[in-house]
Amino acid sequence: MTAVDTIIDNAQSAIQYSDQDIDGPTTALSYLNEMVYHPILSAIENIDEDYFYTKWDIDAVAAQTDGAYSLTIGDATTQGLRRILRVEILMDDDDDYYKVAERISPRDLTEPWDYYLAQEGTSTPKYFIAENKIYIAPQFSADRVGGAPNNQIRIWGIASNIDLVAGGAETTILIPRIYHNVLILGLKYYLLDAYGEEDRANRAFTLYEASKERMLQELTDRDRHITLVATPDTSTLE
């Protein structure tokens, strides 16, 4: 049984209900996504958005029209780029290092964009975002572009969150495995609430909230915990 299916099965087994017991089209999976998984991801973002830091590589194209490259926009089933934090460009495929591109606003340009495409120096690349595309200057010339895939445009940013799916592997769950029990507890609460089991739902809610808060606290302090583990107590040796 896959990781996503195991979470659902464990929650249903704990309360002794199944999907078929829920009135209407809502299933345990939709409860897991809408009521538990995505709210928890949002809570994690609030304490440390870099937890979802992701890298996208784009192939540079010689004389690309307007210097524009399409960005993947995410939805419930496709992970895309939600926020750009940094853009790095390998202006020549023979270069050893990427250069950090400067983000600009089209309204602040003193010349037409075509001017920047042709005249901007390769040591000071610039970009702006519009219409779900990234516009980069200067344009790449044929002698500076490597064969595909060349990955000469590198974007660092925050990825959009997609729904868990039936049969989904552990790698599709962005929450660390040691906290999957929080997902089970959350699903257990919302299922009990849907079935009208008020007393059991209230007890499940209390346990779920406590477990979620403990998880958020541990994720917030994970760097401090690493430091503490790596630094032994030598006071007894003094």
Coordinates of N, CA and C in Angstrom, one line a residue:
M1 N 0.9 -1.2 0.0 CA 0.0 0.0 0.0 C 0.9 1.2 0.0
T2 N 0.6 2.2 -0.8 CA 1.4 3.4 -1.0 C 1.2 4.3 0.2
A3 N 2.1 5.3 0.3 CA 2.1 6.2 1.5 C 0.7 7.0 1.7
V4 N 0.2 7.5 0.6 CA -1.0 8.3 0.7 C -2.2 7.3 1.1
D5 N -2.2 6.2 0.4 CA -3.3 5.2 0.8 C -3.2 4.7 2.2
T6 N -2.0 4.6 2.7 CA -1.8 4.2 4.1 C -2.3 5.2 5.1
I7 N -2.1 6.5 4.8 CA -2.6 7.5 5.7 C -4.1 7.5 5.7
I8 N -4.8 7.3 4.6 CA -6.2 7.3 4.6 C -6.7 6.0 5.3
D9 N -6.1 4.9 5.0 CA -6.5 3.6 5.6 C -6.4 3.6 7.1
N10 N -5.3 4.2 7.6 CA -5.1 4.3 9.0 C -6.1 5.1 9.7
A11 N -6.5 6.3 9.1 CA -7.5 7.1 9.7 C -8.8 6.4 9.7
Q12 N -9.2 5.8 8.6 CA -10.5 5.1 8.5 C -10.6 3.9 9.4
S13 N -9.5 3.2 9.5 CA -9.4 2.1 10.4 C -9.6 2.5 11.9
A14 N -9.0 3.7 12.2 CA -9.1 4.1 13.6 C -10.5 4.5 14.0
I15 N -11.3 5.0 13.0 CA -12.7 5.4 13.4 C -13.7 4.4 12.9
Q16 N -13.3 3.4 12.2 CA -14.1 2.3 11.7 C -15.2 2.8 10.7
Y17 N -14.8 3.7 9.8 CA -15.6 4.1 8.7 C -14.9 4.0 7.4
S18 N -15.6 4.1 6.3 CA -15.0 4.1 5.0 C -15.6 5.1 4.1
D19 N -15.0 5.4 2.9 CA -15.5 6.4 2.0 C -17.0 6.2 1.8
Q20 N -17.5 5.0 1.6 CA -18.9 4.8 1.3 C -19.8 5.3 2.3
D21 N -19.3 5.5 3.6 CA -20.2 6.0 4.6 C -20.5 7.5 4.6
I22 N -19.7 8.2 3.7 CA -19.9 9.7 3.7 C -20.9 10.0 2.7
D23 N -21.9 10.8 3.1 CA -23.0 11.2 2.2 C -22.4 12.2 1.1
G24 N -22.9 12.1 -0.1 CA -22.4 13.1 -1.1 C -21.1 12.6 -1.8
P25 N -20.6 13.5 -2.6 CA -19.4 13.2 -3.4 C -18.1 13.3 -2.7
T26 N -18.1 13.9 -1.5 CA -16.8 14.1 -0.8 C -16.2 12.7 -0.3
T27 N -14.9 12.5 -0.6 CA -14.2 11.3 -0.2 C -13.2 11.6 0.9
A28 N -12.6 10.6 1.4 CA -11.6 10.8 2.4 C -10.4 11.5 1.8
L29 N -10.1 11.2 0.6 CA -8.9 11.9 -0.1 C -9.2 13.4 -0.2
S30 N -10.4 13.8 -0.6 CA -10.6 15.2 -0.7 C -10.6 15.9 0.7
Y31 N -11.0 15.2 1.7 CA -10.9 15.7 3.1 C -9.4 15.9 3.4
L32 N -8.7 14.9 3.1 CA -7.2 14.9 3.4 C -6.6 16.1 2.7
N33 N -6.9 16.4 1.5 CA -6.3 17.5 0.7 C -6.8 18.8 1.2
E34 N -8.1 19.0 1.3 CA -8.7 20.3 1.5 C -8.6 20.7 3.0
M35 N -8.8 19.8 3.9 CA -9.0 20.1 5.3 C -7.7 20.0 6.1
V36 N -6.8 19.1 5.6 CA -5.7 18.8 6.4 C -4.3 19.1 5.7
Y37 N -4.1 18.5 4.6 CA -2.8 18.6 3.9 C -2.4 20.0 3.5
H38 N -3.3 20.7 2.7 CA -3.0 22.1 2.3 C -2.9 23.1 3.4
P39 N -3.8 23.0 4.4 CA -3.7 23.9 5.5 C -2.4 23.7 6.3
I40 N -2.0 22.5 6.4 CA -0.7 22.2 7.1 C 0.5 22.8 6.3
L41 N 0.5 22.6 5.0 CA 1.5 23.2 4.2 C 1.5 24.7 4.3
S42 N 0.4 25.3 4.4 CA 0.3 26.8 4.6 C 0.9 27.2 5.9
A43 N 0.6 26.4 6.9 CA 1.1 26.7 8.3 C 2.6 26.6 8.3
I44 N 3.2 25.6 7.6 CA 4.6 25.5 7.5 C 5.2 26.7 6.7
E45 N 4.6 27.1 5.7 CA 5.1 28.3 4.9 C 5.1 29.5 5.8
N46 N 4.2 29.6 6.7 CA 4.1 30.8 7.6 C 5.3 30.9 8.5
I47 N 5.9 29.7 8.9 CA 7.0 29.7 9.8 C 8.3 29.7 9.0
D48 N 8.3 29.1 7.8 CA 9.6 29.0 7.1 C 9.3 28.7 5.6
E49 N 9.1 29.7 4.8 CA 8.7 29.5 3.4 C 9.9 28.8 2.6
D50 N 11.1 29.0 3.1 CA 12.2 28.4 2.4 C 12.2 26.8 2.4
Y51 N 11.3 26.3 3.3 CA 11.1 24.9 3.4 C 10.7 24.3 2.0
F52 N 10.1 25.1 1.2 CA 9.6 24.7 -0.1 C 10.4 25.3 -1.3
Y53 N 11.6 25.7 -0.9 CA 12.5 26.2 -2.0 C 12.8 25.2 -3.1
T54 N 12.6 25.6 -4.3 CA 12.8 24.7 -5.4 C 13.5 25.4 -6.6
K55 N 14.2 24.5 -7.4 CA 15.0 25.0 -8.5 C 14.3 24.6 -9.8
W56 N 14.2 25.5 -10.8 CA 13.8 25.2 -12.1 C 14.9 25.6 -13.1
D57 N 15.2 24.7 -14.1 CA 16.2 25.0 -15.1 C 15.5 25.1 -16.4
I58 N 15.8 26.2 -17.2 CA 15.2 26.5 -18.5 C 16.4 26.5 -19.5
D59 N 16.1 26.0 -20.7 CA 17.1 26.0 -21.7 C 17.1 27.4 -22.4
A60 N 18.3 28.0 -22.5 CA 18.4 29.2 -23.3 C 18.3 29.0 -24.8
V61 N 17.7 29.9 -25.5 CA 17.5 29.8 -26.9 C 18.1 31.0 -27.6
A62 N 18.8 30.8 -28.7 CA 19.4 31.9 -29.4 C 18.3 32.8 -30.0
A63 N 18.5 34.1 -29.9 CA 17.6 35.1 -30.4 C 16.1 34.8 -30.1
Q64 N 15.8 34.3 -28.9 CA 14.5 34.1 -28.4 C 13.6 35.3 -28.5
T65 N 12.5 35.2 -29.1 CA 11.6 36.4 -29.4 C 11.3 37.1 -28.1
D66 N 11.7 38.4 -28.0 CA 11.5 39.3 -26.9 C 12.2 38.8 -25.6
G67 N 13.1 37.8 -25.8 CA 13.8 37.2 -24.7 C 12.9 36.6 -23.7
A68 N 11.7 36.1 -24.1 CA 10.6 35.6 -23.2 C 10.6 34.1 -23.2
Y69 N 10.5 33.6 -21.9 CA 10.5 32.2 -21.7 C 9.3 31.9 -20.8
S70 N 8.5 30.9 -21.2 CA 7.3 30.5 -20.5 C 7.6 29.9 -19.1
L71 N 6.8 30.2 -18.1 CA 6.9 29.6 -16.8 C 5.8 28.6 -16.6
T72 N 6.1 27.6 -15.8 CA 5.1 26.6 -15.5 C 4.2 27.1 -14.3
I73 N 2.9 27.3 -14.6 CA 2.0 27.8 -13.6 C 1.2 26.6 -13.1
G74 N 1.3 26.5 -11.8 CA 0.7 25.3 -11.1 C -0.8 25.3 -10.9
D75 N -1.3 24.2 -10.8 CA -2.7 24.0 -10.4 C -2.8 22.8 -9.4
A76 N -4.0 22.3 -9.2 CA -4.2 21.3 -8.2 C -3.4 20.0 -8.6
T77 N -3.1 19.8 -9.9 CA -2.4 18.5 -10.2 C -1.0 18.7 -10.8
T78 N -0.6 20.0 -11.1 CA 0.6 20.3 -11.7 C 1.4 21.2 -10.9
Q79 N 2.6 20.8 -10.4 CA 3.4 21.7 -9.6 C 4.1 22.8 -10.5
G80 N 3.9 24.0 -10.1 CA 4.5 25.1 -10.9 C 5.2 26.1 -10.0
L81 N 5.6 27.2 -10.6 CA 6.3 28.2 -9.9 C 5.4 29.2 -9.3
R82 N 5.4 29.4 -8.0 CA 4.4 30.3 -7.4 C 5.1 31.7 -7.1
R83 N 6.4 31.6 -6.8 CA 7.1 32.9 -6.5 C 8.5 32.8 -6.8
I84 N 9.0 33.7 -7.5 CA 10.5 33.7 -7.9 C 11.2 34.5 -6.9
L85 N 12.3 33.9 -6.4 CA 13.2 34.5 -5.4 C 14.5 34.9 -5.9
R86 N 15.0 34.2 -6.9 CA 16.3 34.5 -7.5 C 16.4 33.9 -8.9
V87 N 17.1 34.6 -9.8 CA 17.3 34.1 -11.1 C 18.8 34.2 -11.4
E88 N 19.3 33.1 -11.9 CA 20.8 33.0 -12.2 C 20.9 32.6 -13.7
I89 N 21.8 33.2 -14.4 CA 22.0 33.0 -15.8 C 23.4 32.6 -16.2
L90 N 23.6 31.6 -17.0 CA 24.9 31.3 -17.6 C 24.9 31.9 -18.9
M91 N 25.5 33.1 -19.0 CA 25.4 33.9 -20.3 C 26.1 33.3 -21.4
D92 N 27.1 32.4 -21.2 CA 27.8 31.7 -22.2 C 28.0 30.3 -21.7
D93 N 27.7 29.3 -22.6 CA 27.8 27.9 -22.1 C 29.2 27.5 -21.8
D94 N 30.2 28.3 -22.1 CA 31.6 28.1 -21.7 C 31.9 28.7 -20.4
D95 N 31.0 29.5 -19.8 CA 31.3 30.2 -18.5 C 31.3 29.1 -17.4
D96 N 32.1 29.4 -16.4 CA 32.2 28.5 -15.3 C 31.1 28.7 -14.2
Y97 N 30.6 29.9 -14.1 CA 29.6 30.3 -13.1 C 28.4 31.0 -13.6
Y98 N 27.3 30.8 -13.0 CA 26.1 31.6 -13.3 C 26.2 33.0 -12.7
K99 N 25.6 33.9 -13.4 CA 25.5 35.3 -12.9 C 24.1 35.6 -12.3
V100 N 24.0 36.3 -11.2 CA 22.7 36.6 -10.6 C 22.1 37.7 -11.4
A101 N 20.9 37.5 -11.9 CA 20.2 38.5 -12.8 C 19.5 39.5 -11.9
E102 N 19.4 40.8 -12.3 CA 18.7 41.8 -11.6 C 17.3 41.9 -12.0
R103 N 16.4 41.9 -11.0 CA 15.0 42.0 -11.4 C 14.7 43.5 -11.6
I104 N 14.0 43.8 -12.7 CA 13.6 45.2 -13.0 C 12.1 45.3 -13.2
S105 N 11.6 46.5 -13.3 CA 10.2 46.8 -13.6 C 10.2 47.4 -15.0
P106 N 9.3 46.9 -15.9 CA 9.2 47.5 -17.2 C 8.9 49.0 -17.1
R107 N 8.2 49.5 -16.1 CA 7.8 50.9 -16.0 C 9.0 51.8 -15.8
D108 N 10.1 51.2 -15.3 CA 11.3 52.0 -14.9 C 12.3 52.0 -16.1
L109 N 12.1 51.3 -17.2 CA 13.0 51.3 -18.3 C 13.1 52.6 -19.0
T110 N 14.3 53.1 -19.3 CA 14.4 54.4 -20.0 C 14.5 54.2 -21.5
E111 N 14.6 53.0 -22.0 CA 14.7 52.7 -23.4 C 13.7 51.6 -23.7
P112 N 13.4 51.4 -25.0 CA 12.6 50.3 -25.4 C 13.2 49.0 -25.0
W113 N 12.4 47.9 -24.8 CA 12.9 46.6 -24.4 C 13.9 46.1 -25.4
D114 N 13.7 46.3 -26.7 CA 14.6 45.9 -27.7 C 16.0 46.4 -27.5
Y115 N 16.1 47.6 -27.0 CA 17.4 48.1 -26.8 C 18.2 47.3 -25.7
Y116 N 17.5 46.9 -24.7 CA 18.2 46.1 -23.6 C 18.5 44.7 -24.1
L117 N 17.6 44.1 -25.0 CA 17.9 42.8 -25.6 C 19.2 42.8 -26.3
A118 N 19.4 43.9 -27.0 CA 20.6 44.0 -27.9 C 21.8 44.6 -27.2
Q119 N 21.6 45.5 -26.3 CA 22.8 46.2 -25.7 C 23.1 45.9 -24.3
E120 N 22.3 45.3 -23.5 CA 22.6 45.0 -22.1 C 23.8 44.1 -22.1
G121 N 24.7 44.4 -21.1 CA 26.0 43.6 -21.0 C 25.7 42.3 -20.4
T122 N 26.5 41.3 -20.9 CA 26.4 39.9 -20.4 C 26.8 39.8 -19.0
S123 N 27.5 40.7 -18.4 CA 27.9 40.7 -17.0 C 26.8 41.2 -16.1
T124 N 25.8 41.8 -16.7 CA 24.7 42.4 -15.8 C 23.3 42.0 -16.4
P125 N 23.0 40.8 -16.5 CA 21.7 40.4 -17.1 C 20.5 40.9 -16.2
K126 N 19.4 41.1 -16.9 CA 18.3 41.7 -16.2 C 17.0 40.9 -16.6
Y127 N 16.0 40.9 -15.8 CA 14.8 40.2 -16.1 C 13.5 40.9 -15.5
F128 N 12.4 40.6 -16.1 CA 11.1 41.0 -15.4 C 10.1 39.9 -15.7
I129 N 9.0 39.9 -15.0 CA 8.0 38.8 -15.1 C 6.7 39.5 -15.6
A130 N 6.1 38.9 -16.6 CA 4.8 39.4 -17.2 C 4.2 38.3 -18.0
E131 N 2.8 38.2 -17.8 CA 2.1 37.2 -18.6 C 2.5 35.8 -18.5
N132 N 2.9 35.4 -17.2 CA 3.4 34.1 -17.0 C 4.6 33.7 -17.8
K133 N 5.4 34.7 -18.0 CA 6.7 34.6 -18.7 C 7.8 35.3 -18.0
I134 N 9.0 34.9 -18.2 CA 10.2 35.7 -17.7 C 10.9 36.2 -18.9
Y135 N 11.1 37.5 -18.9 CA 11.8 38.2 -20.0 C 13.2 38.5 -19.6
I136 N 14.1 38.1 -20.4 CA 15.6 38.2 -20.0 C 16.3 39.0 -21.1
A137 N 17.2 39.9 -20.6 CA 18.1 40.7 -21.4 C 19.5 40.5 -20.8
P138 N 20.5 40.4 -21.7 CA 20.4 40.5 -23.2 C 20.0 39.1 -23.8
Q139 N 19.6 39.2 -25.0 CA 19.3 38.0 -25.7 C 20.5 37.1 -25.9
F140 N 20.3 35.8 -25.9 CA 21.4 34.9 -26.1 C 21.7 34.8 -27.6
S141 N 23.0 34.9 -28.0 CA 23.4 34.7 -29.4 C 23.7 33.3 -29.6
A142 N 23.7 32.9 -30.9 CA 24.0 31.4 -31.2 C 25.3 30.9 -30.7
D143 N 26.3 31.8 -30.6 CA 27.6 31.3 -30.2 C 27.7 31.2 -28.7
R144 N 26.7 31.6 -27.9 CA 26.8 31.5 -26.5 C 25.8 30.5 -25.9
V145 N 25.1 29.8 -26.8 CA 24.1 28.9 -26.4 C 24.6 27.4 -26.6
G146 N 24.5 26.6 -25.6 CA 24.9 25.2 -25.7 C 23.7 24.4 -26.2
G147 N 24.1 23.2 -26.6 CA 23.0 22.3 -27.1 C 22.0 21.9 -26.0
A148 N 20.8 21.6 -26.4 CA 19.8 21.3 -25.4 C 20.0 19.9 -24.9
P149 N 19.8 19.6 -23.6 CA 19.4 20.7 -22.6 C 20.7 21.4 -22.1
N150 N 20.6 22.8 -22.1 CA 21.7 23.5 -21.6 C 21.5 24.1 -20.3
N151 N 20.3 24.2 -19.8 CA 20.0 24.7 -18.4 C 20.7 26.0 -18.1
Q152 N 20.8 26.9 -19.1 CA 21.5 28.2 -18.8 C 20.7 29.2 -18.1
I153 N 19.4 29.0 -17.9 CA 18.6 29.8 -17.1 C 18.1 29.0 -15.8
R154 N 18.5 29.5 -14.7 CA 18.2 28.8 -13.4 C 17.3 29.7 -12.5
I155 N 16.2 29.2 -12.2 CA 15.2 30.0 -11.3 C 15.1 29.3 -10.0
W156 N 15.3 30.0 -8.9 CA 15.0 29.6 -7.6 C 13.7 30.2 -7.1
G157 N 12.9 29.4 -6.5 CA 11.6 30.0 -6.0 C 10.8 29.1 -5.2
I158 N 9.6 29.5 -4.9 CA 8.7 28.7 -4.1 C 7.7 27.9 -5.0
A159 N 7.6 26.6 -4.9 CA 6.7 25.8 -5.7 C 5.3 25.9 -5.2
S160 N 4.3 25.7 -6.2 CA 2.9 25.6 -5.8 C 2.7 24.2 -5.2
N161 N 1.7 24.1 -4.4 CA 1.4 22.8 -3.8 C 0.3 22.1 -4.5
I162 N 0.5 20.8 -4.8 CA -0.5 20.1 -5.6 C -1.1 19.1 -4.7
D163 N -2.3 18.6 -5.1 CA -3.1 17.6 -4.3 C -2.4 16.3 -4.2
L164 N -2.6 15.6 -3.1 CA -2.2 14.2 -3.0 C -3.2 13.4 -3.8
V165 N -2.7 12.3 -4.4 CA -3.6 11.5 -5.2 C -3.5 10.1 -4.7
A166 N -4.6 9.4 -4.9 CA -4.7 7.9 -4.5 C -3.5 7.2 -5.2
G167 N -2.9 6.4 -4.4 CA -1.7 5.6 -4.9 C -0.4 6.5 -4.9
G168 N -0.5 7.7 -4.3 CA 0.7 8.5 -4.3 C 1.8 8.0 -3.4
A169 N 3.0 8.1 -3.9 CA 4.2 7.6 -3.2 C 4.6 8.6 -2.1
E170 N 5.5 8.2 -1.2 CA 5.9 9.0 -0.1 C 6.5 10.3 -0.6
T171 N 7.2 10.2 -1.7 CA 7.9 11.4 -2.3 C 7.0 12.5 -2.7
T172 N 5.7 12.2 -2.9 CA 4.7 13.2 -3.2 C 4.2 14.0 -2.0
I173 N 4.5 13.5 -0.8 CA 4.0 14.2 0.4 C 5.1 15.1 0.9
L174 N 4.9 16.4 0.9 CA 5.9 17.4 1.2 C 6.2 17.5 2.7
I175 N 5.3 16.9 3.5 CA 5.6 16.9 4.9 C 6.5 15.7 5.3
P176 N 7.5 15.9 6.1 CA 8.4 14.8 6.5 C 7.7 13.6 7.0
R177 N 8.2 12.4 6.7 CA 7.6 11.1 7.1 C 7.3 11.0 8.6
I178 N 8.1 11.5 9.4 CA 7.9 11.4 10.8 C 6.7 12.2 11.3
Y179 N 6.1 13.0 10.4 CA 4.9 13.8 10.8 C 3.7 13.3 10.0
H180 N 3.8 12.2 9.3 CA 2.6 11.8 8.6 C 1.5 11.4 9.6
N181 N 1.8 11.1 10.8 CA 0.8 10.8 11.8 C -0.1 12.0 12.0
V182 N 0.4 13.2 11.9 CA -0.4 14.4 12.0 C -1.5 14.4 10.9
L183 N -1.1 14.0 9.7 CA -2.1 13.9 8.7 C -3.2 12.9 9.0
I184 N -2.8 11.8 9.6 CA -3.8 10.8 10.0 C -4.7 11.3 11.1
L185 N -4.2 12.0 12.1 CA -5.0 12.6 13.1 C -5.9 13.6 12.6
G186 N -5.4 14.5 11.7 CA -6.3 15.5 11.1 C -7.4 14.9 10.3
L187 N -7.1 13.9 9.5 CA -8.2 13.3 8.7 C -9.2 12.6 9.6
K188 N -8.7 12.0 10.7 CA -9.6 11.3 11.6 C -10.6 12.3 12.2
Y189 N -10.1 13.5 12.6 CA -11.0 14.5 13.2 C -12.1 14.9 12.2
Y190 N -11.6 15.2 10.9 CA -12.6 15.8 10.0 C -13.6 14.7 9.5
L191 N -13.2 13.4 9.5 CA -14.1 12.4 9.1 C -15.1 12.2 10.3
L192 N -14.7 12.2 11.5 CA -15.6 12.0 12.6 C -16.6 13.2 12.7
D193 N -16.1 14.4 12.4 CA -17.0 15.6 12.3 C -18.0 15.4 11.2
A194 N -17.6 14.9 10.1 CA -18.5 14.7 9.0 C -19.6 13.7 9.3
Y195 N -19.2 12.7 10.1 CA -20.2 11.6 10.5 C -21.1 12.0 11.6
G196 N -20.8 13.2 12.2 CA -21.7 13.7 13.3 C -21.3 13.1 14.6
E197 N -20.1 12.6 14.7 CA -19.6 12.0 16.0 C -19.0 13.1 16.8
E198 N -19.8 13.9 17.5 CA -19.3 15.1 18.1 C -18.3 14.9 19.2
D199 N -18.6 14.0 20.1 CA -17.7 13.8 21.2 C -16.3 13.2 20.8
R200 N -16.4 12.2 19.9 CA -15.1 11.6 19.4 C -14.4 12.7 18.5
A201 N -15.1 13.5 17.8 CA -14.5 14.5 17.0 C -13.8 15.5 17.8
N202 N -14.4 15.9 18.9 CA -13.8 16.9 19.8 C -12.5 16.4 20.4
R203 N -12.5 15.1 20.8 CA -11.3 14.5 21.3 C -10.2 14.4 20.3
A204 N -10.6 14.0 19.1 CA -9.7 13.9 18.0 C -9.1 15.3 17.6
F205 N -9.9 16.3 17.6 CA -9.5 17.7 17.3 C -8.4 18.1 18.3
T206 N -8.6 17.9 19.6 CA -7.6 18.3 20.6 C -6.3 17.6 20.3
L207 N -6.3 16.3 20.0 CA -5.1 15.6 19.8 C -4.4 16.1 18.5
Y208 N -5.2 16.3 17.5 CA -4.7 16.8 16.2 C -4.0 18.1 16.3
E209 N -4.7 19.1 17.0 CA -4.1 20.4 17.1 C -2.8 20.4 17.9
A210 N -2.8 19.6 19.0 CA -1.5 19.5 19.8 C -0.4 18.9 19.0
S211 N -0.7 17.9 18.2 CA 0.3 17.2 17.4 C 0.8 18.2 16.3
K212 N -0.1 18.9 15.7 CA 0.3 19.9 14.6 C 1.2 21.0 15.2
E213 N 0.8 21.5 16.4 CA 1.6 22.6 17.0 C 3.0 22.1 17.3
R214 N 3.1 20.8 17.8 CA 4.4 20.2 18.1 C 5.2 20.1 16.9
M215 N 4.6 19.7 15.8 CA 5.3 19.5 14.5 C 5.8 20.9 14.0
L216 N 5.0 21.9 14.1 CA 5.4 23.2 13.6 C 6.6 23.8 14.5
Q217 N 6.5 23.5 15.8 CA 7.6 24.0 16.7 C 8.9 23.2 16.3
E218 N 8.8 22.0 16.1 CA 10.0 21.2 15.8 C 10.6 21.6 14.4
L219 N 9.7 21.9 13.5 CA 10.2 22.3 12.2 C 10.8 23.7 12.3
T220 N 10.3 24.6 13.1 CA 10.8 25.9 13.3 C 12.2 25.8 14.0
D221 N 12.4 24.9 14.9 CA 13.6 24.8 15.6 C 14.6 23.8 15.0
R222 N 14.3 23.3 13.8 CA 15.2 22.2 13.3 C 16.6 22.5 13.2
D223 N 16.9 23.8 12.8 CA 18.3 24.2 12.7 C 19.0 24.3 14.1
R224 N 18.2 24.7 15.1 CA 18.8 24.8 16.4 C 19.0 23.4 17.0
H225 N 18.1 22.5 16.7 CA 18.3 21.1 17.2 C 19.6 20.5 16.6
I226 N 19.8 20.8 15.3 CA 21.0 20.2 14.6 C 22.3 20.8 15.3
T227 N 22.2 22.1 15.6 CA 23.4 22.7 16.3 C 23.6 22.0 17.7
L228 N 22.5 21.8 18.4 CA 22.6 21.2 19.7 C 23.2 19.8 19.6
V229 N 22.8 19.0 18.6 CA 23.2 17.7 18.5 C 24.7 17.7 18.1
A230 N 25.1 18.6 17.3 CA 26.5 18.7 16.8 C 27.5 19.2 17.8
T231 N 27.0 19.8 18.9 CA 27.8 20.4 19.9 C 27.7 19.7 21.2
P232 N 28.6 18.8 21.6 CA 28.5 18.0 22.8 C 28.7 18.9 24.0
D233 N 28.1 18.4 25.2 CA 28.3 19.1 26.4 C 29.7 18.7 27.0
T234 N 30.6 19.6 27.1 CA 31.9 19.3 27.6 C 32.1 19.8 29.0
S235 N 31.0 20.3 29.7 CA 31.2 20.9 31.0 C 31.8 20.0 32.0
T236 N 31.5 18.7 31.9 CA 32.0 17.7 32.9 C 33.5 17.4 32.7
L237 N 34.0 17.9 31.6 CA 35.4 17.6 31.4 C 36.3 18.8 31.9
E238 N 35.7 19.9 32.3 CA 36.4 21.0 32.8 C 37.0 20.8 34.2

